Coordinates of C-alpha atoms in Angstrom, one line a residue:
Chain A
X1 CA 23.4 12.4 3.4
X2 CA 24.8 13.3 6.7
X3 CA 23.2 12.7 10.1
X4 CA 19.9 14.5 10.8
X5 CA 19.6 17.3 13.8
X6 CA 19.7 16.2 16.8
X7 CA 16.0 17.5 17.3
X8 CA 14.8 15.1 14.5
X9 CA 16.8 12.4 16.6
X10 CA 15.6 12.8 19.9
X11 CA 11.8 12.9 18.5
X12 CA 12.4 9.8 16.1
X13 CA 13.5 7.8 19.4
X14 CA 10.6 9.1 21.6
X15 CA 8.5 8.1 18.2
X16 CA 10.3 4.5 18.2
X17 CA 9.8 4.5 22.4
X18 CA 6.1 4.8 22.1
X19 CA 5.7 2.4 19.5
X20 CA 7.5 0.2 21.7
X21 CA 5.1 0.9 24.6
X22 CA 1.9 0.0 22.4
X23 CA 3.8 -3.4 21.7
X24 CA 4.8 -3.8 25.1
X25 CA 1.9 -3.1 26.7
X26 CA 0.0 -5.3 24.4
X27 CA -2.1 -2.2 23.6
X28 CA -5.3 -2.8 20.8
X29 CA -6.7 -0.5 18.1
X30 CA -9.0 1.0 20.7
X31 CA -6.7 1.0 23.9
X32 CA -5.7 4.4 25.3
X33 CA -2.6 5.6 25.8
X34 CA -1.3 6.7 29.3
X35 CA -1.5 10.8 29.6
X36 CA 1.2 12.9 27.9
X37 CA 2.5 13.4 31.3
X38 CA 2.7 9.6 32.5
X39 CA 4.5 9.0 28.9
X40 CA 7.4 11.0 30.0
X41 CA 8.1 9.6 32.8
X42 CA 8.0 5.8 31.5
X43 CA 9.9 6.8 28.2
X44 CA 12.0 9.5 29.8
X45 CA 11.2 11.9 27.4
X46 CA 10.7 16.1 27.4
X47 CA 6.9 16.9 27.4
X48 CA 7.3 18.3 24.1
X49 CA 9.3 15.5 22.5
X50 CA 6.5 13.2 23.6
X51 CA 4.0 16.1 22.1
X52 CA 5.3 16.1 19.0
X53 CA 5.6 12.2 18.7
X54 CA 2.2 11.7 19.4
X55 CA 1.3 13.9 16.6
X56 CA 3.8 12.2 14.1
X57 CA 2.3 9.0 15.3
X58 CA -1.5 10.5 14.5
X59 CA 0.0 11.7 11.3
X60 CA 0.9 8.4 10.6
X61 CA -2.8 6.8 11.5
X62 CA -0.7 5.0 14.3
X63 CA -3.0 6.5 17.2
X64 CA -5.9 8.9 17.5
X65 CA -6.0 12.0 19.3
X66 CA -9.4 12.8 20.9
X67 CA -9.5 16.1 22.5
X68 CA -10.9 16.0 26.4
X69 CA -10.5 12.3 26.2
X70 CA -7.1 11.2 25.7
X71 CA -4.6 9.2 22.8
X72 CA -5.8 6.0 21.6
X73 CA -4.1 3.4 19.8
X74 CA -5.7 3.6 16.0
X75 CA -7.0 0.9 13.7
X76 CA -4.1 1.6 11.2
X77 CA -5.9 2.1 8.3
X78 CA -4.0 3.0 5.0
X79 CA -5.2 6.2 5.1
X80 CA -1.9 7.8 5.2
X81 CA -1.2 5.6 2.3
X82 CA -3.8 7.2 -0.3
X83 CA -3.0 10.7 0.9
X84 CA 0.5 9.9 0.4
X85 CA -0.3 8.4 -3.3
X86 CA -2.4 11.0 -4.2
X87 CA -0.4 14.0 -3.6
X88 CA 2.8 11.8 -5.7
X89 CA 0.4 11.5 -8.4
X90 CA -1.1 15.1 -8.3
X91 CA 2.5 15.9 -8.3
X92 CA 4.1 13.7 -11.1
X93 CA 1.6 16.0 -13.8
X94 CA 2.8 15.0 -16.9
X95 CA 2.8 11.4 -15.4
X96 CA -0.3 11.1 -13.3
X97 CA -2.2 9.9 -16.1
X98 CA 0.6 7.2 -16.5
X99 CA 0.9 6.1 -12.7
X100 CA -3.5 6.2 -12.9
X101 CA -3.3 3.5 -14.8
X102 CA -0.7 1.6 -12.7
X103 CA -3.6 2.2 -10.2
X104 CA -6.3 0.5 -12.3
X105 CA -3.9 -1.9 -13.1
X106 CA -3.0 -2.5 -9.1
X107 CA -6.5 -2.9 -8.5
X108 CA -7.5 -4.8 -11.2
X109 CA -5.0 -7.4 -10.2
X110 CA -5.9 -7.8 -6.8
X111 CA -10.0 -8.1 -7.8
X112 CA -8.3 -11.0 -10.1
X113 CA -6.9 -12.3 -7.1
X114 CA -10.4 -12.9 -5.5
X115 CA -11.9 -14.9 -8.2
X116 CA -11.5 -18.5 -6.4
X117 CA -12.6 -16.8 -2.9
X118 CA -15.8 -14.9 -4.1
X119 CA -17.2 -17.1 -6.8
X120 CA -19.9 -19.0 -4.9
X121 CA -19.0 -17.2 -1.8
X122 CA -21.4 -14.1 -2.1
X123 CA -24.7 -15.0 -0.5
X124 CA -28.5 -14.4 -2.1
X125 CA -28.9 -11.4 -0.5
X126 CA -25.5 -9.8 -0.9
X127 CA -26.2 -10.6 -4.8
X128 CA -29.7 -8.8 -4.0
X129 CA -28.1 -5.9 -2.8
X130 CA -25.3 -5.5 -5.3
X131 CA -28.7 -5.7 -8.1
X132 CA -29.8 -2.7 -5.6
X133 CA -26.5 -0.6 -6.3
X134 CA -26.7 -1.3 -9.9
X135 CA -30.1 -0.5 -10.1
X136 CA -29.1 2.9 -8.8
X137 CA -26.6 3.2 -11.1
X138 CA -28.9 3.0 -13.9
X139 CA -31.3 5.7 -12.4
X140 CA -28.3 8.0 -12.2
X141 CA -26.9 7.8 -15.5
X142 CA -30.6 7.8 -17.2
X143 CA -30.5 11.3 -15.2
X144 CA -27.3 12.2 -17.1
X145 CA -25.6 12.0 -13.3
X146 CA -22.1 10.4 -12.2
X147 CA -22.2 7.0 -9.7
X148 CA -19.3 7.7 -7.8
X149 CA -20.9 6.9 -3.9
X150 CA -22.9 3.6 -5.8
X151 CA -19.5 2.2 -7.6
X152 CA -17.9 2.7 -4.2
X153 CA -20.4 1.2 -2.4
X154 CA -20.7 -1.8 -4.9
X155 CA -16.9 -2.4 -4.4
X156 CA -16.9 -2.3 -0.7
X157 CA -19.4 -4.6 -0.5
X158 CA -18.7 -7.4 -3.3
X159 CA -15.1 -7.2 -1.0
X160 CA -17.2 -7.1 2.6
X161 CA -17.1 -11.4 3.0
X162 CA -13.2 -11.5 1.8
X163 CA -10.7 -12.9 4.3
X164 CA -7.5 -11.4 3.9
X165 CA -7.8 -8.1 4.9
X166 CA -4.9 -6.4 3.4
X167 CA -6.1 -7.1 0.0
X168 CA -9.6 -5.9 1.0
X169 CA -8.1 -2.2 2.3
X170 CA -5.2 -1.8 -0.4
X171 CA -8.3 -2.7 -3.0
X172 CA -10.6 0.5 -1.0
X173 CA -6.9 2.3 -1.1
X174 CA -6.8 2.5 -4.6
X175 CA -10.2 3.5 -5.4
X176 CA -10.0 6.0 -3.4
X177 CA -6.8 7.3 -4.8
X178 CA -8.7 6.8 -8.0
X179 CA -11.9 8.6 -7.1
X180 CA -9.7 11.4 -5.7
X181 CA -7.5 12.3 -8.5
X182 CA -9.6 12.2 -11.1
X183 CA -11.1 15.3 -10.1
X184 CA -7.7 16.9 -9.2
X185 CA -7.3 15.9 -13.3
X186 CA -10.7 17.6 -14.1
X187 CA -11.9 14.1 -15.1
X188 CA -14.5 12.0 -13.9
X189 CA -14.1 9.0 -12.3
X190 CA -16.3 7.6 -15.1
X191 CA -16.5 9.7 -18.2
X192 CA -20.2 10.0 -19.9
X193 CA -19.4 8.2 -23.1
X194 CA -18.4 5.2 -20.6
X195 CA -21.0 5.2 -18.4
X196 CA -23.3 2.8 -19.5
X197 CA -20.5 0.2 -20.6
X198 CA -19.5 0.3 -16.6
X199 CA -23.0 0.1 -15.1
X200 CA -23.3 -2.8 -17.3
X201 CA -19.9 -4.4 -16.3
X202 CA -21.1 -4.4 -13.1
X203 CA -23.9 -6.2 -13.9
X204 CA -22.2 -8.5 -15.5
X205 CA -20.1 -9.2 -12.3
X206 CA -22.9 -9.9 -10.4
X207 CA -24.3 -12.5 -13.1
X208 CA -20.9 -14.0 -13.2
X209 CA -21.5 -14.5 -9.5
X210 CA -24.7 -15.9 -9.7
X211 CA -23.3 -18.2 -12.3
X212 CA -20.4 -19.5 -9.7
X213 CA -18.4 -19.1 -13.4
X214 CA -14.8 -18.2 -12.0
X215 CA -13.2 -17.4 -15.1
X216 CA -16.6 -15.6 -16.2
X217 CA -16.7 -13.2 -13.3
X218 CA -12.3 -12.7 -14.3
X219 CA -13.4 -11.4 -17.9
X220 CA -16.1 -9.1 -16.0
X221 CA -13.5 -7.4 -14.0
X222 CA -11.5 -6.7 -17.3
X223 CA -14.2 -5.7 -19.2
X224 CA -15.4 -3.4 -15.9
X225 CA -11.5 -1.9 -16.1
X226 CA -11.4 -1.3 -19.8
X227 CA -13.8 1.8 -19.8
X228 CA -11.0 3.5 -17.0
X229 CA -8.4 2.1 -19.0
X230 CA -10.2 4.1 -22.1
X231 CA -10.6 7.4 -20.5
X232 CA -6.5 7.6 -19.3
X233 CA -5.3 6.5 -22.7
X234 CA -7.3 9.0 -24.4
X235 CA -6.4 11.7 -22.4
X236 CA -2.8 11.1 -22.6
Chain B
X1 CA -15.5 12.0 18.1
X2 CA -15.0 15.6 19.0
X3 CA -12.9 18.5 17.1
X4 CA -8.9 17.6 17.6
X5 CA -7.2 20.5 19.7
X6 CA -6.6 23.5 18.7
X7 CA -2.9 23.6 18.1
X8 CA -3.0 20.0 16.3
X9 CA -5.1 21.4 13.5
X10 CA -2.5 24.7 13.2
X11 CA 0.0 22.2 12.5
X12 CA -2.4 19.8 10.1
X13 CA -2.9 23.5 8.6
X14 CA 0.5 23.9 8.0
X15 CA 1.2 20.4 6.6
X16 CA -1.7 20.8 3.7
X17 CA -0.4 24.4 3.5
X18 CA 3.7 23.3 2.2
X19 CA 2.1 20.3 0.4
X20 CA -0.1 22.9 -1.5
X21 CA 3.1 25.3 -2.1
X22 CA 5.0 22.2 -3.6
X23 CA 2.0 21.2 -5.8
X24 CA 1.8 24.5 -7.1
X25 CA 5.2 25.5 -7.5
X26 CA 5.6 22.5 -9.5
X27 CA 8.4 21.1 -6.9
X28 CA 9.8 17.4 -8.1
X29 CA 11.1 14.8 -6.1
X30 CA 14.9 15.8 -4.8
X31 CA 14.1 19.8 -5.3
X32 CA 14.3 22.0 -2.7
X33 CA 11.9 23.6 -0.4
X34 CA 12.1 27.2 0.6
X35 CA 13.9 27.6 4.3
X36 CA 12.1 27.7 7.2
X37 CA 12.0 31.2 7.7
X38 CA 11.0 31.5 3.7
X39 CA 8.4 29.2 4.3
X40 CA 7.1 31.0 7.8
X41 CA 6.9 34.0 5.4
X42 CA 5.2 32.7 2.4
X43 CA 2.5 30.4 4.4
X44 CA 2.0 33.0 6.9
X45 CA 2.9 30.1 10.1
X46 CA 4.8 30.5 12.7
X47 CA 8.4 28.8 13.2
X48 CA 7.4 26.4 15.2
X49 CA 4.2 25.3 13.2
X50 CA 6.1 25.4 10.0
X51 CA 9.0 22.9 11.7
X52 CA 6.4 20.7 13.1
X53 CA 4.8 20.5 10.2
X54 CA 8.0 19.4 8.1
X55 CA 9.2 16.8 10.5
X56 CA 5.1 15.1 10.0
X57 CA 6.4 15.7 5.8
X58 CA 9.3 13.9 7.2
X59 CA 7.8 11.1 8.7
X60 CA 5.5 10.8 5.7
X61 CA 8.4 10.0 3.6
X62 CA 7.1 13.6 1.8
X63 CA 10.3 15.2 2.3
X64 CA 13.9 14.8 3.5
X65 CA 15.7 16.9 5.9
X66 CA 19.4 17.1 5.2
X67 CA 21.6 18.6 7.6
X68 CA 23.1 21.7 6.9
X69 CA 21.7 21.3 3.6
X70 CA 18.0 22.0 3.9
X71 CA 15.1 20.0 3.1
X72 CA 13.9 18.7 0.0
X73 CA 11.2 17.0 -1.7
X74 CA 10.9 13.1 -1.3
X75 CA 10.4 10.2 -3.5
X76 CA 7.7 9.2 -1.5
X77 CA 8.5 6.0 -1.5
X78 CA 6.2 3.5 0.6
X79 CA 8.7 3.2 3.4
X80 CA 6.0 4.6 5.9
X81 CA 3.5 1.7 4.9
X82 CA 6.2 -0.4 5.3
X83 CA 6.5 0.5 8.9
X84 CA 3.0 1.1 9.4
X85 CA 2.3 -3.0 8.2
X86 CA 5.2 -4.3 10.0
X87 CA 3.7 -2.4 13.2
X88 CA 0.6 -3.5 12.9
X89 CA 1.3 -7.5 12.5
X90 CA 3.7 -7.2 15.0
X91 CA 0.9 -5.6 17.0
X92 CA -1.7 -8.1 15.9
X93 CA 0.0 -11.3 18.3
X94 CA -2.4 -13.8 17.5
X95 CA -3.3 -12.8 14.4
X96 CA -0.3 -11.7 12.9
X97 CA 0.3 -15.0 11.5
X98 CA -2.9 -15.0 9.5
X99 CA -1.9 -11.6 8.5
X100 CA 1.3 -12.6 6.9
X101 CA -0.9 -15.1 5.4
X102 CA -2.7 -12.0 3.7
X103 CA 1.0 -10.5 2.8
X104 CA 2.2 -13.8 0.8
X105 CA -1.3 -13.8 -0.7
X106 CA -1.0 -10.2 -2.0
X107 CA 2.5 -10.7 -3.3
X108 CA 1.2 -13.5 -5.0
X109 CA -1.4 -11.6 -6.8
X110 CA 1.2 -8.7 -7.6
X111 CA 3.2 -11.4 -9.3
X112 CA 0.8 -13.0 -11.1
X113 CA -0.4 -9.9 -12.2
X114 CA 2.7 -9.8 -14.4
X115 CA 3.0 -13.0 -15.7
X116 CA 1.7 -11.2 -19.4
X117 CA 3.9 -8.4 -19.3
X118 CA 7.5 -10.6 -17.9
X119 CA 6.9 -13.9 -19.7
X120 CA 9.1 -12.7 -23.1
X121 CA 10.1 -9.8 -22.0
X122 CA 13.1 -10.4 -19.8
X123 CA 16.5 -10.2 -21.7
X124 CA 19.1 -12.9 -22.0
X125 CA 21.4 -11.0 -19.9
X126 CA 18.8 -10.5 -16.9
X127 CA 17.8 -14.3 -17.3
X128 CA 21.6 -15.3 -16.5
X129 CA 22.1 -12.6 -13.6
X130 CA 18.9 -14.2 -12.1
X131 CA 20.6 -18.0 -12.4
X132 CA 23.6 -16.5 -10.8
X133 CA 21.5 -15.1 -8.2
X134 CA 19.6 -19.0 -7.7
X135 CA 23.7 -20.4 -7.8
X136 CA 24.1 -18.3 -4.9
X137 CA 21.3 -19.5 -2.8
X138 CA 22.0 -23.1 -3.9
X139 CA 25.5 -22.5 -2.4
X140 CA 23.8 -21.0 0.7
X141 CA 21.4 -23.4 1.6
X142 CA 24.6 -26.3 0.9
X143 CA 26.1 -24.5 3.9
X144 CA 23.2 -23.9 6.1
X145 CA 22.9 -20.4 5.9
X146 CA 19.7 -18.4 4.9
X147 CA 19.2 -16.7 1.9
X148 CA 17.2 -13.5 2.3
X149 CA 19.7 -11.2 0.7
X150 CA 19.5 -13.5 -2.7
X151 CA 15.7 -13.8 -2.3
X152 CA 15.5 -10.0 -2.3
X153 CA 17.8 -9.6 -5.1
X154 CA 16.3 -11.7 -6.8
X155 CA 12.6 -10.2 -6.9
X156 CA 14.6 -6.8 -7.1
X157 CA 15.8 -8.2 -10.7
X158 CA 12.9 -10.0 -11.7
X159 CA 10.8 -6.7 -11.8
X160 CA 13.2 -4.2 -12.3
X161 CA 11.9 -4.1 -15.8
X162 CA 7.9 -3.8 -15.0
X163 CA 6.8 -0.7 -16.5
X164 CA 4.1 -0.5 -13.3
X165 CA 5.9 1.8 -10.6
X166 CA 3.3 0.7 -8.0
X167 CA 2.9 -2.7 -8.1
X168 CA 6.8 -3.2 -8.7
X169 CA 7.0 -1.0 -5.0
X170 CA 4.0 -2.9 -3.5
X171 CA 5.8 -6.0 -4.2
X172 CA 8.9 -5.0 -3.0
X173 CA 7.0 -3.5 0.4
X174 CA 5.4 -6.6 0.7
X175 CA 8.4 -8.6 0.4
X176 CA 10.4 -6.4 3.0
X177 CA 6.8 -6.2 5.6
X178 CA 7.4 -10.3 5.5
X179 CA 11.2 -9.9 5.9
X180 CA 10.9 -7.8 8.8
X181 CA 8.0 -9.6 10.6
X182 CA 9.3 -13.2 10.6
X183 CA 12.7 -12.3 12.5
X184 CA 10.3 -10.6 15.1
X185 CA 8.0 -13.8 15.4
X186 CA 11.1 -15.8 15.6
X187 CA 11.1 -16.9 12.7
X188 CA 13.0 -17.5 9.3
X189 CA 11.7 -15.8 6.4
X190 CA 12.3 -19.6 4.6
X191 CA 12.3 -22.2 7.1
X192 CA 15.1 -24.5 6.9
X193 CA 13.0 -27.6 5.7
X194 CA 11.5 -25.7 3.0
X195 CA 14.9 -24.3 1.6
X196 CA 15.9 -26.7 -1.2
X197 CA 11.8 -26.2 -2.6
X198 CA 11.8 -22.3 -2.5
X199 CA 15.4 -22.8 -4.5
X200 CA 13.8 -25.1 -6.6
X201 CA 10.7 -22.5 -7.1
X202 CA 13.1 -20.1 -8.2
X203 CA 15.0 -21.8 -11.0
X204 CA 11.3 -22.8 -12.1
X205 CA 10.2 -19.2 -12.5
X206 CA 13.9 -18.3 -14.4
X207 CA 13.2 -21.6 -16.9
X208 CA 9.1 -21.0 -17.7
X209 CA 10.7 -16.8 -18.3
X210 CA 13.2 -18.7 -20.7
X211 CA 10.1 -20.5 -22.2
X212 CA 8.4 -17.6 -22.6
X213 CA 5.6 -19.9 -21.2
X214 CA 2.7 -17.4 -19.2
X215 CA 1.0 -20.9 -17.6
X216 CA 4.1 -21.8 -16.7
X217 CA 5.3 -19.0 -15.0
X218 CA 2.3 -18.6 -13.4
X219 CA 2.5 -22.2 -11.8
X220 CA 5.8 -21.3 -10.8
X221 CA 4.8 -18.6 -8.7
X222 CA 2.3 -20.2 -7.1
X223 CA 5.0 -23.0 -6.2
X224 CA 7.0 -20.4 -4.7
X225 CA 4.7 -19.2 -1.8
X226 CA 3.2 -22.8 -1.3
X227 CA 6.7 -23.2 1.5
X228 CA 5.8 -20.0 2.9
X229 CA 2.2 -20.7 3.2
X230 CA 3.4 -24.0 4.8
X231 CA 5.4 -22.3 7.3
X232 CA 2.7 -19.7 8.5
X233 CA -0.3 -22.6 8.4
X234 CA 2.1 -25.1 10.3
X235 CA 3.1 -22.5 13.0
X236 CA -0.6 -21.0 13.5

């Protein structure tokens, strides 16, 4: 692979020279950037070089551009990271199925992860809430209807109290590359047959919970896998 | 949050509109995309949304520019959440210790995530590469020096034969987001007190793989982050 253009070059270092700003400056998710024109005469960069950086770095989740107010230093979510795994997995076709289950597998492992941390760590009225979502559930299925927006809530908020943060967004990553492809498949996230095995998995986790019974709530989170696990082996 | 400009969302237009022409011309990692001017035809864009739009491809690790050659479909590998993680804990100051904390503790669940599928399944051959590979540090850390190369090779091997494609990459992201970080702290990926244990850790996991022993193994990883957890607690 030879060297790239020198067009690519000059905007990967005015990329690189902004980055080095934020860190500099000791700028926060939150902190706005100086103007477009104030960049280029710090970084001594060509208004359009600093342009397009600024949209490779918004590409990237890196900052946010808010039109009328200015460029802002972004949270740096792992949004870019779903889009990216979803497209590879639209992509791979006769392997998507395949690399969907390394993503059930991927998340699967790091809910294992949280056994210690969440088993009597979820308070009564988180435990109240997650019956809620369940209870929801229920209601849907009995009306022959997909949970999608309650299993995403559930997950987001048995996670909300963890501590380690990456785990917590690579864990939302992955559903949502999950809840995203499936469709892309033609599948649903939870087939019908498997429905009512999942609502009560997720039962089950909660009563685990309640129980403080660590390696009671780890066979819940298999058993709440399985039913996935199910749907991609029999579809490929 | 108000609409993004105008000319931002001509270019997010033409990066969902080659990602669509790659997903439906069934375009595979290292094929080629049409040329610019091809593309500016097909997608109906102008030149300079179309080039804009590839270098964002580009910095999305979604395709590759090759001078003088064209540009080409990616493996889309996780290089830009590698960047966007090392970023961000750089960013982070105070808390990017506690963040690195979250990185060990996530390679640490990737790992033990395995310890079912690797415990019997690594061949003879791979078992001895991997005690040449702890030989190696062992002389290392006799003469003082560091050992990141081995420790990389050394994960490298140990997973090269895991059959998930995205928790072998995770781990490997994980391990480069730490390798990158602790130079920038001023730090040593494995301090120099802690050398002779993470060696030690090392030949442990090699002899419970031997023993085809899963509780073993598993112990053994956990022994192997405890001196990088030490480092990051003592230094926070």
């Amino acid at each position: 692979m030879t060297a790239p253009r020198r067009s690519q070059t000059v905007t990967g270092a005015a990329v690189d020279a902004i980055k080095a700003y934020i860190r500099d400056a000791h700028l926060r998710p939150g902190d706005a950037l100086p103007t477009e024109a104030e960049l280029c005469d710090k970084l001594g960069y060509s208004r359009s070089s600093v342009r397009e950086a600024v949209r490779i770095l918004s590409a990237l989740d890196i900052v946010v551009v808010r039109h009328g107010h200015g460029t802002y230093v972004s949270d740096m979510s792992l949004q870019p990271l779903v889009n990216g795994l979803v497209f590879r997995t639209v992509l791979a076709a006769r392997e998507s199925l395949a690399f969907l289950g390394h993503v059930v597998d991927a998340r699967e492992a790091l809910d294992l992860s949280l056994a210690a941390e969440l088993t009597g760590a979820v308070d009564a009225a988180t435990l109240s809430e997650l019956e809620d979502i369940v209870d929801q559930m229920r209601s849907q299925v009995a009306q022959g209807r997909p949970f999608t927006d309650e299993d995403q809530r559930f997950h987001q908020l048995l996670l909300s109290g963890v501590d380690n943060t990456l785990i917590k967004e690579l864990s939302q990553a992955f559903w949502q590359v999950h809840a995203e492809v499936m469709p892309l498949l033609e599948m649903e996230v939870v087939a019908v047959e498997n429905r009512d095995r999942t609502v009560s998995a997720h039962q089950e986790i909660i009563d685990a919970l309640r129980a403080e019974d660590r390696t009671r709530f780890r066979a819940a989170i298999r058993s709440h896998y399985a039913p996935l696990r199910d749907v991609i082996s029999q579809s490929s």
